[in-house]
PDB file of C-alpha atoms in Angstrom:
ATOM      1  CA  UNK A   1     -26.593 -11.863 -17.994  1.00 54.00           C
ATOM      2  CA  UNK A   2     -23.254 -10.082 -17.886  1.00 67.00           C
ATOM      3  CA  UNK A   3     -21.533 -10.260 -14.542  1.00 81.00           C
ATOM      4  CA  UNK A   4     -21.334  -6.808 -12.673  1.00 92.00           C
ATOM      5  CA  UNK A   5     -17.537  -5.996 -12.165  1.00 98.00           C
ATOM      6  CA  UNK A   6     -16.069  -3.670  -9.730  1.00 98.00           C
ATOM      7  CA  UNK A   7     -14.075  -0.850 -11.144  1.00 98.00           C
ATOM      8  CA  UNK A   8     -11.829   1.921  -9.694  1.00 98.00           C
ATOM      9  CA  UNK A   9     -13.446   5.172 -10.948  1.00 98.00           C
ATOM     10  CA  UNK A  10     -11.600   7.874  -8.945  1.00 98.00           C
ATOM     11  CA  UNK A  11      -8.183   8.213  -7.225  1.00 98.00           C
ATOM     12  CA  UNK A  12      -6.570  10.501  -4.540  1.00 98.00           C
ATOM     13  CA  UNK A  13      -3.521  10.852  -2.573  1.00 98.00           C
ATOM     14  CA  UNK A  14      -1.532  12.696   0.110  1.00 98.00           C
ATOM     15  CA  UNK A  15       1.984  12.805   1.270  1.00 98.00           C
ATOM     16  CA  UNK A  16       3.213  15.151   4.140  1.00 98.00           C
ATOM     17  CA  UNK A  17       5.429  18.029   3.387  1.00 98.00           C
ATOM     18  CA  UNK A  18       8.479  17.036   5.403  1.00 98.00           C
ATOM     19  CA  UNK A  19      11.147  15.312   3.531  1.00 98.00           C
ATOM     20  CA  UNK A  20      13.595  12.871   5.200  1.00 98.00           C
ATOM     21  CA  UNK A  21      16.393  12.599   2.753  1.00 98.00           C
ATOM     22  CA  UNK A  22      19.206  10.141   2.810  1.00 98.00           C
ATOM     23  CA  UNK A  23      21.530  12.940   3.611  1.00 97.00           C
ATOM     24  CA  UNK A  24      19.714  14.006   6.775  1.00 97.00           C
ATOM     25  CA  UNK A  25      19.665  10.116   7.733  1.00 97.00           C
ATOM     26  CA  UNK A  26      23.420  10.203   7.560  1.00 96.00           C
ATOM     27  CA  UNK A  27      23.362  12.553  10.373  1.00 96.00           C
ATOM     28  CA  UNK A  28      21.072  10.358  12.472  1.00 96.00           C
ATOM     29  CA  UNK A  29      22.512   6.744  12.132  1.00 96.00           C
ATOM     30  CA  UNK A  30      25.631   5.052  10.725  1.00 95.00           C
ATOM     31  CA  UNK A  31      24.708   4.892   7.092  1.00 96.00           C
ATOM     32  CA  UNK A  32      25.174   6.833   3.832  1.00 96.00           C
ATOM     33  CA  UNK A  33      23.309   7.735   0.542  1.00 97.00           C
ATOM     34  CA  UNK A  34      25.117   5.446  -1.576  1.00 97.00           C
ATOM     35  CA  UNK A  35      24.574   2.342   0.617  1.00 95.00           C
ATOM     36  CA  UNK A  36      20.667   3.142   1.002  1.00 97.00           C
ATOM     37  CA  UNK A  37      20.219   3.843  -2.672  1.00 97.00           C
ATOM     38  CA  UNK A  38      22.004   0.836  -3.931  1.00 96.00           C
ATOM     39  CA  UNK A  39      20.354  -1.612  -1.699  1.00 94.00           C
ATOM     40  CA  UNK A  40      16.771  -0.120  -1.570  1.00 96.00           C
ATOM     41  CA  UNK A  41      16.349   2.415  -4.334  1.00 97.00           C
ATOM     42  CA  UNK A  42      15.096   4.928  -1.634  1.00 98.00           C
ATOM     43  CA  UNK A  43      16.273   8.516  -1.823  1.00 98.00           C
ATOM     44  CA  UNK A  44      13.852  10.284   0.465  1.00 98.00           C
ATOM     45  CA  UNK A  45      10.616   9.725   2.353  1.00 98.00           C
ATOM     46  CA  UNK A  46       7.824  11.886   3.814  1.00 98.00           C
ATOM     47  CA  UNK A  47       7.133  12.186   7.545  1.00 98.00           C
ATOM     48  CA  UNK A  48       4.089  13.597   9.220  1.00 98.00           C
ATOM     49  CA  UNK A  49       5.249  16.066  11.742  1.00 98.00           C
ATOM     50  CA  UNK A  50       1.889  17.708  12.534  1.00 97.00           C
ATOM     51  CA  UNK A  51       1.335  17.472  16.241  1.00 97.00           C
ATOM     52  CA  UNK A  52      -1.442  15.151  17.422  1.00 97.00           C
ATOM     53  CA  UNK A  53      -2.019  13.932  13.922  1.00 98.00           C
ATOM     54  CA  UNK A  54      -2.161  10.160  13.150  1.00 98.00           C
ATOM     55  CA  UNK A  55      -3.003   7.913  10.220  1.00 98.00           C
ATOM     56  CA  UNK A  56      -6.435   9.377  10.155  1.00 98.00           C
ATOM     57  CA  UNK A  57      -5.096  12.758   9.106  1.00 98.00           C
ATOM     58  CA  UNK A  58      -3.354  11.156   6.213  1.00 99.00           C
ATOM     59  CA  UNK A  59      -6.414   9.213   5.259  1.00 99.00           C
ATOM     60  CA  UNK A  60      -8.754  12.117   5.501  1.00 99.00           C
ATOM     61  CA  UNK A  61      -6.403  14.338   3.192  1.00 99.00           C
ATOM     62  CA  UNK A  62      -6.234  11.559   0.583  1.00 99.00           C
ATOM     63  CA  UNK A  63     -10.047  10.947   0.755  1.00 99.00           C
ATOM     64  CA  UNK A  64     -10.671  14.790   0.382  1.00 98.00           C
ATOM     65  CA  UNK A  65      -8.375  14.884  -2.564  1.00 98.00           C
ATOM     66  CA  UNK A  66     -10.366  12.145  -4.303  1.00 98.00           C
ATOM     67  CA  UNK A  67     -13.717  13.804  -3.437  1.00 98.00           C
ATOM     68  CA  UNK A  68     -12.584  17.058  -4.822  1.00 98.00           C
ATOM     69  CA  UNK A  69     -11.206  15.718  -7.993  1.00 98.00           C
ATOM     70  CA  UNK A  70     -14.244  13.503  -8.666  1.00 98.00           C
ATOM     71  CA  UNK A  71     -17.094  15.742  -7.496  1.00 98.00           C
ATOM     72  CA  UNK A  72     -18.569  12.687  -5.508  1.00 98.00           C
ATOM     73  CA  UNK A  73     -21.047  13.753  -2.846  1.00 98.00           C
ATOM     74  CA  UNK A  74     -19.608  11.824   0.396  1.00 98.00           C
ATOM     75  CA  UNK A  75     -23.118  11.165   1.408  1.00 98.00           C
ATOM     76  CA  UNK A  76     -23.433   8.760  -1.510  1.00 98.00           C
ATOM     77  CA  UNK A  77     -20.528   6.689  -0.154  1.00 98.00           C
ATOM     78  CA  UNK A  78     -21.896   3.450   1.510  1.00 98.00           C
ATOM     79  CA  UNK A  79     -18.671   1.884   2.744  1.00 98.00           C
ATOM     80  CA  UNK A  80     -15.402   3.159   3.946  1.00 99.00           C
ATOM     81  CA  UNK A  81     -12.513   0.673   4.409  1.00 99.00           C
ATOM     82  CA  UNK A  82      -9.146   1.928   5.638  1.00 99.00           C
ATOM     83  CA  UNK A  83      -6.334  -0.429   5.084  1.00 98.00           C
ATOM     84  CA  UNK A  84      -3.568   0.287   7.694  1.00 98.00           C
ATOM     85  CA  UNK A  85      -0.982  -1.144  10.035  1.00 98.00           C
ATOM     86  CA  UNK A  86      -0.814   1.990  12.256  1.00 98.00           C
ATOM     87  CA  UNK A  87      -4.366   2.783  13.341  1.00 98.00           C
ATOM     88  CA  UNK A  88      -4.944   5.929  15.517  1.00 98.00           C
ATOM     89  CA  UNK A  89      -5.691   4.097  18.622  1.00 97.00           C
ATOM     90  CA  UNK A  90      -6.514   0.613  19.707  1.00 95.00           C
ATOM     91  CA  UNK A  91     -10.175  -0.674  19.505  1.00 96.00           C
ATOM     92  CA  UNK A  92     -11.945   2.293  17.933  1.00 97.00           C
ATOM     93  CA  UNK A  93     -11.745   1.942  14.168  1.00 98.00           C
ATOM     94  CA  UNK A  94      -9.865   4.606  12.331  1.00 98.00           C
ATOM     95  CA  UNK A  95     -12.220   4.070   9.323  1.00 98.00           C
ATOM     96  CA  UNK A  96     -15.276   5.150  11.506  1.00 98.00           C
ATOM     97  CA  UNK A  97     -13.508   8.622  12.341  1.00 98.00           C
ATOM     98  CA  UNK A  98     -12.444   9.060   8.893  1.00 98.00           C
ATOM     99  CA  UNK A  99     -15.911   8.502   7.500  1.00 98.00           C
ATOM    100  CA  UNK A 100     -17.504  10.926   9.890  1.00 98.00           C
ATOM    101  CA  UNK A 101     -14.769  13.511   9.154  1.00 98.00           C
ATOM    102  CA  UNK A 102     -15.214  13.510   5.406  1.00 98.00           C
ATOM    103  CA  UNK A 103     -18.903  13.685   5.653  1.00 98.00           C
ATOM    104  CA  UNK A 104     -19.679  10.015   4.750  1.00 98.00           C
ATOM    105  CA  UNK A 105     -22.566   9.847   7.152  1.00 97.00           C
ATOM    106  CA  UNK A 106     -24.299   7.067   5.347  1.00 98.00           C
ATOM    107  CA  UNK A 107     -21.392   4.747   5.262  1.00 98.00           C
ATOM    108  CA  UNK A 108     -20.513   1.999   7.537  1.00 98.00           C
ATOM    109  CA  UNK A 109     -16.671   1.528   8.022  1.00 98.00           C
ATOM    110  CA  UNK A 110     -13.844  -0.525   9.483  1.00 98.00           C
ATOM    111  CA  UNK A 111     -10.143  -1.145   9.318  1.00 98.00           C
ATOM    112  CA  UNK A 112      -8.349  -3.915   7.513  1.00 98.00           C
ATOM    113  CA  UNK A 113      -4.757  -4.935   8.676  1.00 98.00           C
ATOM    114  CA  UNK A 114      -2.430  -7.265   6.557  1.00 98.00           C
ATOM    115  CA  UNK A 115       0.732  -5.170   6.814  1.00 97.00           C
ATOM    116  CA  UNK A 116       2.064  -4.166   3.449  1.00 98.00           C
ATOM    117  CA  UNK A 117      -0.585  -6.428   1.686  1.00 98.00           C
ATOM    118  CA  UNK A 118      -3.420  -4.421   3.561  1.00 98.00           C
ATOM    119  CA  UNK A 119      -4.451  -2.312   0.336  1.00 98.00           C
ATOM    120  CA  UNK A 120      -4.329  -5.370  -1.792  1.00 98.00           C
ATOM    121  CA  UNK A 121      -6.465  -7.365   0.387  1.00 98.00           C
ATOM    122  CA  UNK A 122      -8.765  -4.213   0.643  1.00 98.00           C
ATOM    123  CA  UNK A 123      -9.150  -4.253  -3.215  1.00 99.00           C
ATOM    124  CA  UNK A 124     -10.485  -7.675  -2.982  1.00 98.00           C
ATOM    125  CA  UNK A 125     -12.875  -6.805  -0.200  1.00 98.00           C
ATOM    126  CA  UNK A 126     -14.163  -3.666  -1.694  1.00 98.00           C
ATOM    127  CA  UNK A 127     -14.757  -5.273  -4.968  1.00 98.00           C
ATOM    128  CA  UNK A 128     -16.649  -8.133  -3.419  1.00 98.00           C
ATOM    129  CA  UNK A 129     -18.937  -5.775  -1.903  1.00 98.00           C
ATOM    130  CA  UNK A 130     -19.660  -4.027  -5.272  1.00 98.00           C
ATOM    131  CA  UNK A 131     -19.862  -7.373  -7.095  1.00 97.00           C
ATOM    132  CA  UNK A 132     -22.555  -8.614  -4.640  1.00 97.00           C
ATOM    133  CA  UNK A 133     -24.796  -5.828  -5.768  1.00 96.00           C
ATOM    134  CA  UNK A 134     -25.489  -4.559  -2.297  1.00 96.00           C
ATOM    135  CA  UNK A 135     -23.481  -1.384  -2.574  1.00 98.00           C
ATOM    136  CA  UNK A 136     -22.589   1.019  -5.462  1.00 98.00           C
ATOM    137  CA  UNK A 137     -19.881   3.264  -3.870  1.00 98.00           C
ATOM    138  CA  UNK A 138     -16.979   1.898  -1.865  1.00 98.00           C
ATOM    139  CA  UNK A 139     -14.193   4.061  -0.777  1.00 99.00           C
ATOM    140  CA  UNK A 140     -10.866   2.219  -0.059  1.00 99.00           C
ATOM    141  CA  UNK A 141      -8.184   4.065   1.615  1.00 99.00           C
ATOM    142  CA  UNK A 142      -4.538   2.837   2.239  1.00 99.00           C
ATOM    143  CA  UNK A 143      -2.781   4.963   4.975  1.00 99.00           C
ATOM    144  CA  UNK A 144       0.048   4.537   7.267  1.00 98.00           C
ATOM    145  CA  UNK A 145       2.092   6.730   9.652  1.00 98.00           C
ATOM    146  CA  UNK A 146       4.956   4.442   9.828  1.00 98.00           C
ATOM    147  CA  UNK A 147       7.146   7.075  11.549  1.00 98.00           C
ATOM    148  CA  UNK A 148       5.191   6.366  14.792  1.00 98.00           C
ATOM    149  CA  UNK A 149       6.355   2.808  14.954  1.00 98.00           C
ATOM    150  CA  UNK A 150      10.061   3.203  13.820  1.00 98.00           C
ATOM    151  CA  UNK A 151      13.156   3.554  15.923  1.00 98.00           C
ATOM    152  CA  UNK A 152      15.248   6.292  14.392  1.00 97.00           C
ATOM    153  CA  UNK A 153      18.330   4.853  15.833  1.00 96.00           C
ATOM    154  CA  UNK A 154      17.780   1.432  13.969  1.00 96.00           C
ATOM    155  CA  UNK A 155      19.507   1.772  10.686  1.00 93.00           C
ATOM    156  CA  UNK A 156      17.911  -1.406   9.410  1.00 93.00           C
ATOM    157  CA  UNK A 157      14.482  -0.023   9.452  1.00 96.00           C
ATOM    158  CA  UNK A 158      14.553   3.698   9.729  1.00 97.00           C
ATOM    159  CA  UNK A 159      15.966   3.862   6.170  1.00 97.00           C
ATOM    160  CA  UNK A 160      12.949   1.985   4.684  1.00 97.00           C
ATOM    161  CA  UNK A 161       9.726   3.598   5.827  1.00 98.00           C
ATOM    162  CA  UNK A 162       7.604   6.724   5.244  1.00 98.00           C
ATOM    163  CA  UNK A 163       4.220   8.198   5.737  1.00 98.00           C
ATOM    164  CA  UNK A 164       1.425   8.738   3.160  1.00 98.00           C
ATOM    165  CA  UNK A 165      -1.965   7.869   2.078  1.00 99.00           C
ATOM    166  CA  UNK A 166      -3.899   6.943  -1.181  1.00 99.00           C
ATOM    167  CA  UNK A 167      -7.517   6.439  -1.898  1.00 99.00           C
ATOM    168  CA  UNK A 168      -9.725   4.853  -4.562  1.00 99.00           C
ATOM    169  CA  UNK A 169     -13.414   4.676  -5.349  1.00 99.00           C
ATOM    170  CA  UNK A 170     -14.844   1.457  -6.430  1.00 98.00           C
ATOM    171  CA  UNK A 171     -18.048   1.421  -8.440  1.00 98.00           C
ATOM    172  CA  UNK A 172     -20.046  -1.144 -10.554  1.00 98.00           C
ATOM    173  CA  UNK A 173     -19.124  -1.408 -14.175  1.00 98.00           C
ATOM    174  CA  UNK A 174     -20.974  -3.092 -16.874  1.00 96.00           C
ATOM    175  CA  UNK A 175     -18.246  -3.134 -19.539  1.00 96.00           C
ATOM    176  CA  UNK A 176     -16.265  -5.920 -17.978  1.00 96.00           C
ATOM    177  CA  UNK A 177     -13.756  -3.333 -16.728  1.00 98.00           C
ATOM    178  CA  UNK A 178     -12.323  -3.388 -13.153  1.00 98.00           C
ATOM    179  CA  UNK A 179     -11.121  -6.362 -10.939  1.00 98.00           C
ATOM    180  CA  UNK A 180     -10.570  -9.402 -13.243  1.00 98.00           C
ATOM    181  CA  UNK A 181      -9.007 -11.989 -10.982  1.00 98.00           C
ATOM    182  CA  UNK A 182      -6.930 -12.229  -7.765  1.00 98.00           C
ATOM    183  CA  UNK A 183      -4.629 -14.786  -6.005  1.00 98.00           C
ATOM    184  CA  UNK A 184      -4.075 -13.919  -2.421  1.00 98.00           C
ATOM    185  CA  UNK A 185      -1.903 -15.923   0.022  1.00 98.00           C
ATOM    186  CA  UNK A 186      -0.723 -15.903   3.810  1.00 98.00           C
ATOM    187  CA  UNK A 187       1.811 -17.948   5.847  1.00 97.00           C
ATOM    188  CA  UNK A 188       2.102 -17.650   9.750  1.00 97.00           C
ATOM    189  CA  UNK A 189       5.740 -18.827   9.548  1.00 94.00           C
ATOM    190  CA  UNK A 190       6.448 -15.119   8.656  1.00 95.00           C
ATOM    191  CA  UNK A 191       5.398 -13.733  12.012  1.00 94.00           C
ATOM    192  CA  UNK A 192       8.691 -14.166  13.531  1.00 94.00           C
ATOM    193  CA  UNK A 193      10.571 -12.196  10.823  1.00 96.00           C
ATOM    194  CA  UNK A 194       8.644  -8.926  10.737  1.00 95.00           C
ATOM    195  CA  UNK A 195       6.703  -7.722  13.650  1.00 96.00           C
ATOM    196  CA  UNK A 196       6.307  -5.446  16.752  1.00 97.00           C
ATOM    197  CA  UNK A 197       6.794  -7.426  19.787  1.00 97.00           C
ATOM    198  CA  UNK A 198       4.862  -5.599  22.366  1.00 97.00           C
ATOM    199  CA  UNK A 199       1.585  -3.746  22.701  1.00 96.00           C
ATOM    200  CA  UNK A 200      -0.624  -6.568  21.752  1.00 96.00           C
ATOM    201  CA  UNK A 201      -2.570  -9.140  23.826  1.00 97.00           C
ATOM    202  CA  UNK A 202       0.648 -11.409  24.304  1.00 97.00           C
ATOM    203  CA  UNK A 203       2.835  -8.826  25.662  1.00 97.00           C
ATOM    204  CA  UNK A 204       0.758  -5.758  26.735  1.00 97.00           C
ATOM    205  CA  UNK A 205       2.646  -2.520  27.075  1.00 97.00           C
ATOM    206  CA  UNK A 206       4.662  -2.030  30.241  1.00 98.00           C
ATOM    207  CA  UNK A 207       7.562   0.117  31.629  1.00 98.00           C
ATOM    208  CA  UNK A 208       9.861  -2.767  30.712  1.00 98.00           C
ATOM    209  CA  UNK A 209       8.568  -2.947  26.982  1.00 98.00           C
ATOM    210  CA  UNK A 210       9.046   0.683  26.518  1.00 98.00           C
ATOM    211  CA  UNK A 211      12.518   0.653  27.854  1.00 97.00           C
ATOM    212  CA  UNK A 212      13.388  -2.305  25.706  1.00 97.00           C
ATOM    213  CA  UNK A 213      12.065  -0.406  22.532  1.00 97.00           C
ATOM    214  CA  UNK A 214       9.696  -3.400  21.983  1.00 97.00           C
ATOM    215  CA  UNK A 215       7.049  -1.118  20.372  1.00 98.00           C
ATOM    216  CA  UNK A 216       8.993  -0.430  17.364  1.00 98.00           C
ATOM    217  CA  UNK A 217       9.047  -2.488  14.027  1.00 97.00           C
ATOM    218  CA  UNK A 218      11.605  -5.371  14.033  1.00 96.00           C
ATOM    219  CA  UNK A 219      12.528  -6.931  10.656  1.00 94.00           C
ATOM    220  CA  UNK A 220      14.897  -9.720   9.755  1.00 94.00           C
ATOM    221  CA  UNK A 221      15.745  -8.185   6.508  1.00 90.00           C
ATOM    222  CA  UNK A 222      17.259 -11.033   4.794  1.00 92.00           C
ATOM    223  CA  UNK A 223      14.534 -13.538   5.636  1.00 95.00           C
ATOM    224  CA  UNK A 224      11.817 -11.016   4.434  1.00 95.00           C
ATOM    225  CA  UNK A 225      13.785 -10.206   1.355  1.00 94.00           C
ATOM    226  CA  UNK A 226      14.168 -13.822   0.447  1.00 94.00           C
ATOM    227  CA  UNK A 227      10.370 -14.639   0.838  1.00 95.00           C
ATOM    228  CA  UNK A 228       9.313 -11.303  -0.862  1.00 95.00           C
ATOM    229  CA  UNK A 229      11.467 -11.835  -3.970  1.00 94.00           C
ATOM    230  CA  UNK A 230      10.334 -15.301  -4.702  1.00 95.00           C
ATOM    231  CA  UNK A 231       6.575 -14.957  -3.632  1.00 96.00           C
ATOM    232  CA  UNK A 232       5.840 -11.593  -5.289  1.00 97.00           C
ATOM    233  CA  UNK A 233       7.371 -12.873  -8.483  1.00 96.00           C
ATOM    234  CA  UNK A 234       5.491 -16.178  -8.332  1.00 97.00           C
ATOM    235  CA  UNK A 235       2.012 -14.762  -7.890  1.00 98.00           C
ATOM    236  CA  UNK A 236       2.412 -12.102 -10.629  1.00 98.00           C
ATOM    237  CA  UNK A 237       3.607 -14.704 -13.087  1.00 97.00           C
ATOM    238  CA  UNK A 238       0.658 -16.927 -11.913  1.00 98.00           C
ATOM    239  CA  UNK A 239      -1.891 -14.290 -12.416  1.00 98.00           C
ATOM    240  CA  UNK A 240      -0.794 -13.619 -15.932  1.00 98.00           C
ATOM    241  CA  UNK A 241      -0.613 -17.345 -16.881  1.00 98.00           C
ATOM    242  CA  UNK A 242      -4.058 -17.889 -15.390  1.00 97.00           C
ATOM    243  CA  UNK A 243      -5.574 -15.051 -17.400  1.00 98.00           C
ATOM    244  CA  UNK A 244      -3.592 -15.846 -20.758  1.00 98.00           C
ATOM    245  CA  UNK A 245      -1.652 -12.411 -20.368  1.00 98.00           C
ATOM    246  CA  UNK A 246       1.628 -12.128 -22.397  1.00 98.00           C
ATOM    247  CA  UNK A 247       4.025  -9.453 -21.289  1.00 97.00           C
ATOM    248  CA  UNK A 248       2.580  -7.372 -24.183  1.00 98.00           C
ATOM    249  CA  UNK A 249      -0.773  -7.572 -22.985  1.00 98.00           C
ATOM    250  CA  UNK A 250       0.072  -5.979 -19.561  1.00 98.00           C
ATOM    251  CA  UNK A 251       0.382  -2.230 -19.676  1.00 98.00           C
ATOM    252  CA  UNK A 252       1.483  -1.721 -16.046  1.00 98.00           C
ATOM    253  CA  UNK A 253       2.812  -3.544 -13.221  1.00 98.00           C
ATOM    254  CA  UNK A 254       1.712  -1.840  -9.901  1.00 98.00           C
ATOM    255  CA  UNK A 255       4.271  -3.376  -7.320  1.00 98.00           C
ATOM    256  CA  UNK A 256       4.451  -2.711  -3.520  1.00 98.00           C
ATOM    257  CA  UNK A 257       7.329  -0.201  -2.968  1.00 98.00           C
ATOM    258  CA  UNK A 258       9.459  -2.105  -0.376  1.00 97.00           C
ATOM    259  CA  UNK A 259      12.737  -2.492  -2.206  1.00 96.00           C
ATOM    260  CA  UNK A 260      13.898  -1.651  -5.681  1.00 97.00           C
ATOM    261  CA  UNK A 261      15.505  -5.080  -6.061  1.00 96.00           C
ATOM    262  CA  UNK A 262      12.116  -6.938  -5.216  1.00 97.00           C
ATOM    263  CA  UNK A 263      10.412  -4.858  -7.860  1.00 98.00           C
ATOM    264  CA  UNK A 264      12.905  -5.464 -10.471  1.00 97.00           C
ATOM    265  CA  UNK A 265      12.859  -9.406  -9.773  1.00 96.00           C
ATOM    266  CA  UNK A 266       8.970  -9.226 -10.172  1.00 97.00           C
ATOM    267  CA  UNK A 267       9.034  -7.283 -13.356  1.00 98.00           C
ATOM    268  CA  UNK A 268      11.786  -9.532 -14.771  1.00 97.00           C
ATOM    269  CA  UNK A 269       9.906 -12.584 -14.036  1.00 96.00           C
ATOM    270  CA  UNK A 270       6.904 -11.187 -15.813  1.00 97.00           C
ATOM    271  CA  UNK A 271       8.938 -10.116 -18.765  1.00 97.00           C
ATOM    272  CA  UNK A 272       8.147  -6.331 -18.562  1.00 97.00           C
ATOM    273  CA  UNK A 273      10.344  -3.488 -19.579  1.00 97.00           C
ATOM    274  CA  UNK A 274      11.175  -0.901 -16.912  1.00 96.00           C
ATOM    275  CA  UNK A 275       8.602   1.624 -18.674  1.00 97.00           C
ATOM    276  CA  UNK A 276       5.778  -0.639 -17.636  1.00 98.00           C
ATOM    277  CA  UNK A 277       6.799  -0.640 -13.961  1.00 98.00           C
ATOM    278  CA  UNK A 278       5.205   1.920 -11.806  1.00 98.00           C
ATOM    279  CA  UNK A 279       7.815   3.241  -9.350  1.00 98.00           C
ATOM    280  CA  UNK A 280       7.915   5.953  -6.639  1.00 98.00           C
ATOM    281  CA  UNK A 281      10.070   4.225  -3.982  1.00 98.00           C
ATOM    282  CA  UNK A 282      13.039   6.732  -4.560  1.00 98.00           C
ATOM    283  CA  UNK A 283      10.464   9.615  -3.357  1.00 98.00           C
ATOM    284  CA  UNK A 284       8.420   8.029  -0.852  1.00 98.00           C
ATOM    285  CA  UNK A 285      10.198   4.993   0.611  1.00 98.00           C
ATOM    286  CA  UNK A 286       7.897   2.163   1.944  1.00 98.00           C
ATOM    287  CA  UNK A 287       4.689   3.583   2.973  1.00 98.00           C
ATOM    288  CA  UNK A 288       3.157   0.190   3.782  1.00 98.00           C
ATOM    289  CA  UNK A 289      -0.692   0.214   3.013  1.00 98.00           C
ATOM    290  CA  UNK A 290      -0.199   3.442   1.046  1.00 98.00           C
ATOM    291  CA  UNK A 291       2.184   2.278  -1.616  1.00 98.00           C
ATOM    292  CA  UNK A 292      -0.252   0.838  -4.160  1.00 98.00           C
ATOM    293  CA  UNK A 293      -2.729   3.704  -4.207  1.00 99.00           C
ATOM    294  CA  UNK A 294      -0.044   6.233  -4.218  1.00 98.00           C
ATOM    295  CA  UNK A 295       1.346   4.650  -7.408  1.00 98.00           C
ATOM    296  CA  UNK A 296      -2.179   5.078  -9.044  1.00 98.00           C
ATOM    297  CA  UNK A 297      -2.207   8.770  -7.759  1.00 98.00           C
ATOM    298  CA  UNK A 298       1.201   9.479  -9.257  1.00 98.00           C
ATOM    299  CA  UNK A 299       0.479   7.680 -12.560  1.00 98.00           C
ATOM    300  CA  UNK A 300      -3.172   8.235 -13.013  1.00 98.00           C
ATOM    301  CA  UNK A 301      -2.835  10.673 -15.990  1.00 98.00           C
ATOM    302  CA  UNK A 302      -0.901   8.139 -17.949  1.00 98.00           C
ATOM    303  CA  UNK A 303      -3.526   5.359 -17.410  1.00 98.00           C
ATOM    304  CA  UNK A 304      -6.003   4.635 -20.374  1.00 98.00           C
ATOM    305  CA  UNK A 305      -9.414   2.978 -20.411  1.00 98.00           C
ATOM    306  CA  UNK A 306      -8.996  -0.791 -20.737  1.00 98.00           C
ATOM    307  CA  UNK A 307      -5.250  -0.949 -19.567  1.00 98.00           C
ATOM    308  CA  UNK A 308      -4.358  -4.125 -17.981  1.00 98.00           C
ATOM    309  CA  UNK A 309      -2.864  -3.563 -14.582  1.00 98.00           C
ATOM    310  CA  UNK A 310      -1.109  -6.218 -12.384  1.00 98.00           C
ATOM    311  CA  UNK A 311      -0.850  -5.337  -8.734  1.00 98.00           C
ATOM    312  CA  UNK A 312       1.346  -7.285  -6.428  1.00 98.00           C
ATOM    313  CA  UNK A 313       2.335  -6.929  -2.761  1.00 98.00           C
ATOM    314  CA  UNK A 314       4.128  -8.814   0.177  1.00 98.00           C
ATOM    315  CA  UNK A 315       3.936  -8.004   3.830  1.00 97.00           C
ATOM    316  CA  UNK A 316       4.270  -9.115   7.432  1.00 96.00           C
ATOM    317  CA  UNK A 317       2.398 -12.192   8.611  1.00 95.00           C
ATOM    318  CA  UNK A 318       3.462 -13.208   5.962  1.00 97.00           C
ATOM    319  CA  UNK A 319       0.823 -11.957   3.381  1.00 98.00           C
ATOM    320  CA  UNK A 320       1.120 -11.520  -0.331  1.00 98.00           C
ATOM    321  CA  UNK A 321      -0.685 -11.737  -3.601  1.00 98.00           C
ATOM    322  CA  UNK A 322      -1.626 -10.330  -7.016  1.00 98.00           C
ATOM    323  CA  UNK A 323      -4.633  -8.875  -8.559  1.00 98.00           C
ATOM    324  CA  UNK A 324      -5.485  -8.312 -12.283  1.00 98.00           C
ATOM    325  CA  UNK A 325      -7.599  -5.277 -12.951  1.00 98.00           C
ATOM    326  CA  UNK A 326      -8.666  -3.560 -16.068  1.00 98.00           C
ATOM    327  CA  UNK A 327      -8.504   0.214 -15.801  1.00 98.00           C
ATOM    328  CA  UNK A 328     -12.129   1.813 -16.303  1.00 98.00           C
ATOM    329  CA  UNK A 329     -11.345   5.456 -17.473  1.00 98.00           C
ATOM    330  CA  UNK A 330      -9.195   7.918 -19.266  1.00 96.00           C
ATOM    331  CA  UNK A 331      -7.761  10.503 -16.909  1.00 85.00           C
TER     332      UNK A 331
END
């Protein structure tokens, strides 16, 4: 009996209208367009300016885009998983609110947090629910309002991050398409290099933590870059080797959009030409959990049934990994 696989059958996405360009950042912090572009590959990023709107707003927009394009009845969705590092509020799951707002009234839902690897880990989770045979339609959304946790006087972080969301629908497949293999890793040594100090159970919010700006992202750029370059490249090469894939067999690398140099190092290790590497970092910056689905959103029309895609990500924690997926439809 053929194993039931979990395939992506629909894609949606959303980015806010407001564009924060490098030129605008030059007026905010001591930096310039040439410096940012040469070191990160980023030209602009989108920022959610709508009042009282959080990550759920982005997630709902991306999900609605997917539903409108695919014609799927939201009541048929059985599970809504929101991958995010910036939930609307503590305790109450953002995913539960998103599911209700899009009309997925028959779905259960929860959030998944693994920093920039959140969507990658979410793919594994969503696919597992499908492969088990218990569910037929799983909606996975990667969404982050990074502007809510960024200090715009800190030039080491404010140049990198943006806001956005992407969504995919996982369904059963009997043609052997969809998720083929995964290699997911984590290492707690990374906690000191990429974090938000306050607001958790170790250091709850106080007047002092707010005054000390301890609710914003802190990143030791050099250490994170060093770990990310080697680990993202390693797992991508490993997933190819484990599945007998040559560089000619891989149609697309779908890499987390943190830094152009990390992406280039990964594709070089895999032996892939630039035209096989999905890239939108220049337009959106690092949208954390949303980078991978936004790549699929931007490149969907170029994808063909049977294409071999290798996903790779690296995030805080540290968390990282790679997934090999066969595309299931012609757009």
